[in-house]
Amino acid sequence: MSLTEKPVETPERLAFYQKIDTQGFTPLWAVLSDIITPEPKSACVPNLWKFNLAKQWLLEAGGLITAKEAERRVLILENPGLRGQSKITTSLYAGLQLVMPGEVAPAHRHSQSALRFIMDGAGAHTSVNGERTLMQFGDFVITPPQAWHDHGNQTTEPMIWLDGLDIPMVSFFDASFAEGLGADEQAITRATGDSLARYGTNMLPVDFEQTRLASPIFNYPYARSREALYQMQRQQEWDPCHGLKMRYINPVDGGFAMPTIAPFLQLLPEGFKTAPYRSTDATVFVVTEGTGRSMIDGQVFEWGPKDIFVAPSWKWITHEANGEAVLFSYSDRVAQQKLGLWREQRGLA
Ligand code: GTQ
């Protein structure tokens, strides 16, 4: 028959389908065009979440439950096309986490990889593999799979960050394991800043051997990434679709910083309007600086600082910045590339 049309359902055929159905059989030709589509067909839809509303509701949640009782006090950003599934895209999760002054989110570990993008407040900490890092606005922090991690806030201000996890991907593979440490905080065995000094200065320990897929750097400070963008911006070399877009890497092998999630940081110069672009990796964007708008699948989303928006797989997207703008983003590109699935297409400006 065809990849796009279904054969008619005659009474004889329907009777046959019903007969074989009882024993766990079903005809491919009745579903083929639904399961092998000529191009991506996703339930994920474009959407934008305003940070100010999220913050207000997070602080309200702060009065309802402690970080300790909640384990993690997080409001999940659910894609309107995927409600009830804890997904922002088909393969990825996003949530906004609040840790109030004096609180601890207790130590645990799981198969899922997590990234944090620091949104509000300054100086709370997260500990990973025995090292504590202090989190500042715009920092990109990694929790690798099965690494113990706990978060604490010894400042006087609430601290909010975005959590990006591969929860739906791990669920898809039925590969989830998780456990608590049984203590609020893990033991600190390394000095703050050790991993950045050791792995994040274009050097590696001479006999370093790669034993993990995730980057050994676990905090990529915004001060450094932003400074790099400042420097490069003076060159005035803009990609028509991306402005100036960088990816966060694992310095050991040059691949993406995480095995399942690809993180990016991009600068859009003042007044820049990007050419249409689409790719098979649905992408979560966080507005780090500036205001502007993005058109996703024909819908316009006006954004300002700290707003979060999502572009589904294979939908055309353009960005337009009013003044200079900086966007952080993450997607499953690294996983799709490893599986040979990833595609992109550039449209005409
Ligand atoms: O901070 O460890 O948003 O385990 C969801 C699950 C955050 C975390 C989330 C988690 C965490």
Short mmCIF file of C-alpha atoms and ligand atoms in Angstrom, two decimals:
data_model
loop_
_atom_site.label_atom_id
_atom_site.label_comp_id
_atom_site.label_asym_id
_atom_site.label_seq_id
_atom_site.Cartn_x
_atom_site.Cartn_y
_atom_site.Cartn_z
CA MET A 1 0.00 0.00 0.00
CA SER A 2 1.61 3.28 0.99
CA LEU A 3 3.41 5.04 3.80
CA THR A 4 0.75 7.73 4.02
CA GLU A 5 -2.58 6.02 3.39
CA LYS A 6 -4.32 3.20 5.19
CA PRO A 7 -6.09 0.32 3.41
CA VAL A 8 -9.88 0.37 3.81
CA GLU A 9 -11.36 -1.58 6.69
CA THR A 10 -13.68 -4.16 5.10
CA PRO A 11 -15.91 -6.29 7.38
CA GLU A 12 -13.75 -9.33 6.57
CA ARG A 13 -10.57 -7.47 7.48
CA LEU A 14 -12.04 -6.09 10.72
CA ALA A 15 -13.18 -9.55 11.76
CA PHE A 16 -9.71 -10.86 11.06
CA TYR A 17 -8.07 -8.06 13.09
CA GLN A 18 -10.37 -8.87 16.03
CA LYS A 19 -9.59 -12.55 15.84
CA ILE A 20 -5.81 -12.11 15.87
CA ASP A 21 -6.00 -9.29 18.45
CA THR A 22 -6.93 -11.74 21.23
CA GLN A 23 -3.58 -13.48 20.84
CA GLY A 24 -1.39 -10.40 20.72
CA PHE A 25 -1.20 -9.84 16.97
CA THR A 26 -2.08 -6.72 15.02
CA PRO A 27 -1.77 -5.85 11.30
CA LEU A 28 1.05 -3.50 10.41
CA TRP A 29 -0.82 -2.00 7.44
CA ALA A 30 -3.46 -0.55 9.80
CA VAL A 31 -0.85 1.47 11.74
CA LEU A 32 2.15 1.83 9.44
CA SER A 33 1.51 5.45 8.48
CA ASP A 34 1.19 6.38 12.19
CA ILE A 35 4.41 4.77 13.36
CA ILE A 36 6.72 5.44 10.41
CA THR A 37 6.01 9.02 9.43
CA PRO A 38 7.56 10.88 6.48
CA GLU A 39 8.73 13.50 8.93
CA PRO A 40 8.65 14.02 12.70
CA LYS A 41 5.12 14.14 14.09
CA SER A 42 5.23 15.24 17.70
CA ALA A 43 2.66 15.87 20.41
CA CYS A 44 5.11 18.44 21.81
CA VAL A 45 3.98 22.02 21.10
CA PRO A 46 5.76 25.38 21.29
CA ASN A 47 5.24 27.18 24.60
CA LEU A 48 6.66 29.90 26.85
CA TRP A 49 6.74 30.12 30.65
CA LYS A 50 7.09 33.54 32.28
CA PHE A 51 9.69 33.53 35.02
CA ASN A 52 7.95 36.12 37.20
CA LEU A 53 4.85 33.96 37.56
CA ALA A 54 6.97 30.86 38.16
CA LYS A 55 8.92 32.64 40.89
CA GLN A 56 5.76 33.82 42.62
CA TRP A 57 4.34 30.29 42.63
CA LEU A 58 7.63 28.75 43.70
CA LEU A 59 7.77 31.10 46.70
CA GLU A 60 4.17 30.17 47.46
CA ALA A 61 5.24 26.49 47.34
CA GLY A 62 8.00 27.50 49.75
CA GLY A 63 5.32 28.17 52.34
CA LEU A 64 3.61 24.84 51.72
CA ILE A 65 6.44 22.34 51.86
CA THR A 66 10.11 22.24 52.87
CA ALA A 67 12.87 21.13 50.47
CA LYS A 68 13.51 18.24 52.82
CA GLU A 69 9.94 16.95 52.88
CA ALA A 70 9.61 17.41 49.12
CA GLU A 71 13.09 15.86 48.54
CA ARG A 72 13.27 18.44 45.74
CA ARG A 73 10.93 21.45 45.80
CA VAL A 74 10.36 21.80 42.09
CA LEU A 75 7.59 23.03 39.82
CA ILE A 76 7.72 20.99 36.64
CA LEU A 77 7.34 22.83 33.34
CA GLU A 78 4.94 20.59 31.45
CA ASN A 79 4.53 20.89 27.74
CA PRO A 80 0.84 21.69 26.99
CA GLY A 81 0.82 18.86 24.44
CA LEU A 82 2.25 16.37 26.93
CA ARG A 83 0.32 17.09 30.15
CA GLY A 84 0.57 14.58 32.97
CA GLN A 85 3.85 13.15 31.72
CA SER A 86 6.43 15.41 33.43
CA LYS A 87 7.91 16.32 30.05
CA ILE A 88 8.85 19.62 28.43
CA THR A 89 9.73 17.77 25.21
CA THR A 90 9.16 14.13 24.31
CA SER A 91 12.60 13.19 25.63
CA LEU A 92 13.40 15.87 28.22
CA TYR A 93 12.25 17.21 31.56
CA ALA A 94 12.44 20.76 32.92
CA GLY A 95 11.63 22.07 36.37
CA LEU A 96 12.28 25.14 38.49
CA GLN A 97 13.78 24.35 41.87
CA LEU A 98 13.65 26.55 44.98
CA VAL A 99 15.95 26.22 47.98
CA MET A 100 15.14 28.65 50.78
CA PRO A 101 17.77 30.13 53.13
CA GLY A 102 18.94 27.51 55.62
CA GLU A 103 17.45 24.60 53.69
CA VAL A 104 19.02 21.42 52.36
CA ALA A 105 17.73 19.22 49.53
CA PRO A 106 19.06 15.87 50.79
CA ALA A 107 21.74 13.78 49.08
CA HIS A 108 20.56 11.20 46.57
CA ARG A 109 21.66 9.69 43.28
CA HIS A 110 19.97 8.31 40.19
CA SER A 111 20.53 7.08 36.64
CA GLN A 112 19.16 10.32 35.23
CA SER A 113 21.58 13.09 34.27
CA ALA A 114 20.75 16.59 35.45
CA LEU A 115 21.82 20.05 34.47
CA ARG A 116 21.16 23.20 36.48
CA PHE A 117 20.99 26.64 34.97
CA ILE A 118 21.10 29.22 37.74
CA MET A 119 18.27 31.74 37.51
CA ASP A 120 17.78 33.72 40.73
CA GLY A 121 19.69 34.31 43.95
CA ALA A 122 23.42 33.87 44.46
CA GLY A 123 25.79 31.72 46.45
CA ALA A 124 23.79 28.62 47.36
CA HIS A 125 25.69 25.41 46.78
CA THR A 126 25.39 22.04 45.21
CA SER A 127 27.73 19.17 45.97
CA VAL A 128 28.70 16.52 43.45
CA ASN A 129 31.26 13.74 43.90
CA GLY A 130 32.58 15.22 47.15
CA GLU A 131 33.04 18.75 45.81
CA ARG A 132 30.90 21.73 46.63
CA THR A 133 30.31 24.50 44.12
CA LEU A 134 28.74 27.88 44.79
CA MET A 135 26.11 28.76 42.21
CA GLN A 136 25.88 32.19 40.60
CA PHE A 137 23.50 33.56 37.97
CA GLY A 138 23.98 31.92 34.57
CA ASP A 139 26.23 29.12 35.80
CA PHE A 140 25.72 25.80 34.05
CA VAL A 141 26.11 22.94 36.53
CA ILE A 142 26.14 19.21 35.79
CA THR A 143 25.05 16.26 37.90
CA PRO A 144 26.32 13.15 36.05
CA PRO A 145 24.41 9.83 36.15
CA GLN A 146 24.65 8.06 39.55
CA ALA A 147 26.61 10.90 41.16
CA TRP A 148 25.56 11.73 44.73
CA HIS A 149 24.20 15.25 44.87
CA ASP A 150 22.68 17.54 47.48
CA HIS A 151 21.82 21.22 47.40
CA GLY A 152 21.99 23.73 50.25
CA ASN A 153 21.42 27.42 50.74
CA GLN A 154 23.45 29.18 53.41
CA THR A 155 22.65 32.63 52.03
CA THR A 156 19.86 34.96 53.12
CA GLU A 157 18.02 34.86 49.78
CA PRO A 158 15.87 32.23 48.10
CA MET A 159 17.75 30.45 45.29
CA ILE A 160 16.05 29.30 42.11
CA TRP A 161 17.46 27.37 39.21
CA LEU A 162 16.22 25.44 36.21
CA ASP A 163 16.66 21.67 36.32
CA GLY A 164 17.03 19.95 32.95
CA LEU A 165 16.97 16.16 33.15
CA ASP A 166 16.78 13.22 30.75
CA ILE A 167 13.98 11.63 32.83
CA PRO A 168 11.74 10.75 29.83
CA MET A 169 14.70 9.22 27.98
CA VAL A 170 15.65 7.01 30.92
CA SER A 171 11.98 6.04 31.34
CA PHE A 172 11.77 5.17 27.65
CA PHE A 173 14.60 2.68 28.15
CA ASP A 174 13.19 1.47 31.52
CA ALA A 175 16.62 2.06 33.01
CA SER A 176 15.89 4.09 36.15
CA PHE A 177 17.68 3.42 39.44
CA ALA A 178 17.67 5.81 42.40
CA GLU A 179 18.65 5.80 46.08
CA GLY A 180 18.99 8.18 49.00
CA LEU A 181 22.24 8.53 50.91
CA GLY A 182 20.47 8.53 54.27
CA ALA A 183 22.19 11.78 55.25
CA ASP A 184 21.30 15.34 54.35
CA GLU A 185 24.67 16.14 52.87
CA GLN A 186 27.48 14.07 51.42
CA ALA A 187 30.99 14.32 52.84
CA ILE A 188 33.11 17.03 51.24
CA THR A 189 36.48 15.60 50.20
CA ARG A 190 37.65 18.09 47.58
CA ALA A 191 38.21 21.85 47.66
CA THR A 192 35.69 24.12 45.95
CA GLY A 193 36.99 24.94 42.46
CA ASP A 194 39.15 21.80 42.22
CA SER A 195 37.44 20.29 39.18
CA LEU A 196 37.39 23.57 37.27
CA ALA A 197 41.12 24.08 37.93
CA ARG A 198 41.96 20.49 37.10
CA TYR A 199 39.87 20.07 33.94
CA GLY A 200 38.64 23.51 32.90
CA THR A 201 41.81 25.42 32.05
CA ASN A 202 42.89 23.71 28.80
CA MET A 203 45.00 21.24 30.73
CA LEU A 204 44.36 17.73 32.02
CA PRO A 205 46.22 15.74 34.66
CA VAL A 206 49.01 14.01 32.74
CA ASP A 207 47.80 10.46 33.29
CA PHE A 208 44.08 11.25 33.13
CA GLU A 209 41.99 8.37 31.85
CA GLN A 210 38.40 8.84 30.81
CA THR A 211 36.21 6.60 32.95
CA ARG A 212 32.92 8.48 32.63
CA LEU A 213 30.96 9.93 29.76
CA ALA A 214 30.02 13.19 31.50
CA SER A 215 32.44 16.10 31.70
CA PRO A 216 34.68 16.12 34.79
CA ILE A 217 33.93 19.86 35.10
CA PHE A 218 30.69 20.27 36.97
CA ASN A 219 30.29 24.02 37.11
CA TYR A 220 30.82 26.08 33.94
CA PRO A 221 30.72 29.61 35.44
CA TYR A 222 28.72 32.21 33.53
CA ALA A 223 31.44 34.80 34.15
CA ARG A 224 33.77 32.79 31.91
CA SER A 225 31.24 31.84 29.23
CA ARG A 226 29.92 35.39 29.04
CA GLU A 227 33.42 36.83 28.76
CA ALA A 228 34.09 34.48 25.85
CA LEU A 229 30.95 35.71 24.08
CA TYR A 230 32.04 39.34 24.66
CA GLN A 231 35.38 38.63 23.06
CA MET A 232 33.98 36.76 20.05
CA GLN A 233 31.20 39.26 19.49
CA ARG A 234 33.78 41.91 18.55
CA GLN A 235 34.61 39.82 15.49
CA GLN A 236 31.07 40.45 14.17
CA GLU A 237 30.85 37.01 12.58
CA TRP A 238 27.26 35.93 12.77
CA ASP A 239 25.72 32.64 11.76
CA PRO A 240 22.52 33.58 9.90
CA CYS A 241 20.48 31.01 11.88
CA HIS A 242 22.15 31.25 15.30
CA GLY A 243 23.95 34.56 15.73
CA LEU A 244 26.91 33.33 17.77
CA LYS A 245 26.24 29.89 19.20
CA MET A 246 28.59 27.80 21.30
CA ARG A 247 28.20 24.35 22.82
CA TYR A 248 29.38 23.35 26.29
CA ILE A 249 31.91 20.56 25.91
CA ASN A 250 33.56 17.77 27.82
CA PRO A 251 37.22 18.89 27.65
CA VAL A 252 38.39 15.27 27.68
CA ASP A 253 36.99 14.38 24.26
CA GLY A 254 35.47 17.56 22.82
CA GLY A 255 32.01 16.01 22.81
CA PHE A 256 29.00 17.53 24.53
CA ALA A 257 29.37 18.07 28.29
CA MET A 258 26.77 15.41 29.06
CA PRO A 259 26.06 11.99 27.50
CA THR A 260 22.32 12.53 26.93
CA ILE A 261 21.75 16.30 27.02
CA ALA A 262 23.39 18.86 24.72
CA PRO A 263 23.78 22.33 26.30
CA PHE A 264 24.40 25.56 24.35
CA LEU A 265 24.92 29.27 24.92
CA GLN A 266 24.25 31.82 22.18
CA LEU A 267 24.43 35.54 21.67
CA LEU A 268 22.09 37.48 19.42
CA PRO A 269 23.41 40.95 18.60
CA GLU A 270 21.19 44.00 18.88
CA GLY A 271 18.39 43.99 16.31
CA PHE A 272 19.48 40.64 14.86
CA LYS A 273 16.84 38.51 13.19
CA THR A 274 17.84 34.92 12.51
CA ALA A 275 17.08 32.98 9.34
CA PRO A 276 14.62 30.08 9.76
CA TYR A 277 16.11 26.92 11.21
CA ARG A 278 14.80 23.54 12.21
CA SER A 279 16.33 20.39 13.62
CA THR A 280 15.12 17.09 14.99
CA ASP A 281 16.18 17.96 18.54
CA ALA A 282 13.33 19.74 20.33
CA THR A 283 15.01 22.51 22.31
CA VAL A 284 14.42 24.25 25.64
CA PHE A 285 15.60 27.88 25.67
CA VAL A 286 16.30 30.00 28.75
CA VAL A 287 16.54 33.75 28.24
CA THR A 288 19.72 34.68 30.06
CA GLU A 289 19.85 38.34 29.03
CA GLY A 290 17.78 40.69 26.93
CA THR A 291 14.35 40.87 25.35
CA GLY A 292 13.03 39.81 21.98
CA ARG A 293 10.77 37.33 20.32
CA SER A 294 10.93 33.94 18.70
CA MET A 295 8.64 32.60 16.04
CA ILE A 296 8.12 28.86 16.41
CA ASP A 297 5.92 27.02 13.91
CA GLY A 298 4.25 30.34 13.03
CA GLN A 299 3.54 31.35 16.65
CA VAL A 300 5.24 34.41 18.13
CA PHE A 301 6.55 34.30 21.71
CA GLU A 302 7.70 37.56 23.29
CA TRP A 303 10.41 36.96 25.86
CA GLY A 304 12.29 38.78 28.58
CA PRO A 305 14.98 37.88 31.10
CA LYS A 306 14.66 34.41 32.67
CA ASP A 307 11.65 33.35 30.60
CA ILE A 308 11.74 29.78 29.31
CA PHE A 309 10.41 28.57 25.99
CA VAL A 310 10.42 25.36 23.99
CA ALA A 311 10.66 24.55 20.28
CA PRO A 312 9.46 21.09 19.16
CA SER A 313 11.33 18.80 16.78
CA TRP A 314 11.40 19.88 13.13
CA LYS A 315 9.36 23.07 13.57
CA TRP A 316 10.79 26.21 11.99
CA ILE A 317 12.18 28.72 14.44
CA THR A 318 13.49 32.28 14.14
CA HIS A 319 14.74 34.59 16.89
CA GLU A 320 14.79 38.35 16.99
CA ALA A 321 16.61 40.33 19.68
CA ASN A 322 15.70 43.91 20.62
CA GLY A 323 18.97 44.80 22.31
CA GLU A 324 21.74 42.26 22.69
CA ALA A 325 20.39 38.98 24.00
CA VAL A 326 21.88 35.77 25.38
CA LEU A 327 20.07 32.43 25.30
CA PHE A 328 21.00 29.22 27.08
CA SER A 329 19.46 26.09 25.58
CA TYR A 330 19.47 22.32 25.86
CA SER A 331 18.24 19.42 23.76
CA ASP A 332 18.75 15.71 23.15
CA ARG A 333 21.02 16.40 20.15
CA VAL A 334 23.95 14.50 21.65
CA ALA A 335 21.85 11.36 22.02
CA GLN A 336 20.34 11.66 18.53
CA GLN A 337 23.78 12.15 17.00
CA LYS A 338 25.12 9.04 18.73
CA LEU A 339 22.17 7.08 17.34
CA GLY A 340 22.57 8.51 13.83
CA LEU A 341 19.18 10.22 13.90
CA TRP A 342 19.91 13.93 14.07
CA ARG A 343 19.02 16.22 11.13
CA GLU A 344 18.91 19.96 10.65
CA GLN A 345 17.72 22.27 7.90
CA ARG A 346 18.44 25.91 7.24
CA GLY A 347 15.75 28.04 5.62
CA LEU A 348 16.10 31.14 3.50
CA ALA A 349 16.63 34.43 5.30
O1 GTQ B 1 17.90 18.18 42.09
O2 GTQ B 1 18.29 16.07 42.17
O3 GTQ B 1 14.00 18.74 39.14
O4 GTQ B 1 16.46 14.44 41.39
C1 GTQ B 1 14.08 16.42 39.51
C2 GTQ B 1 14.70 15.33 40.09
C3 GTQ B 1 15.73 17.86 40.44
C4 GTQ B 1 17.61 17.03 41.80
C5 GTQ B 1 14.60 17.67 39.70
C6 GTQ B 1 15.86 15.50 40.83
C7 GTQ B 1 16.37 16.78 41.01
#
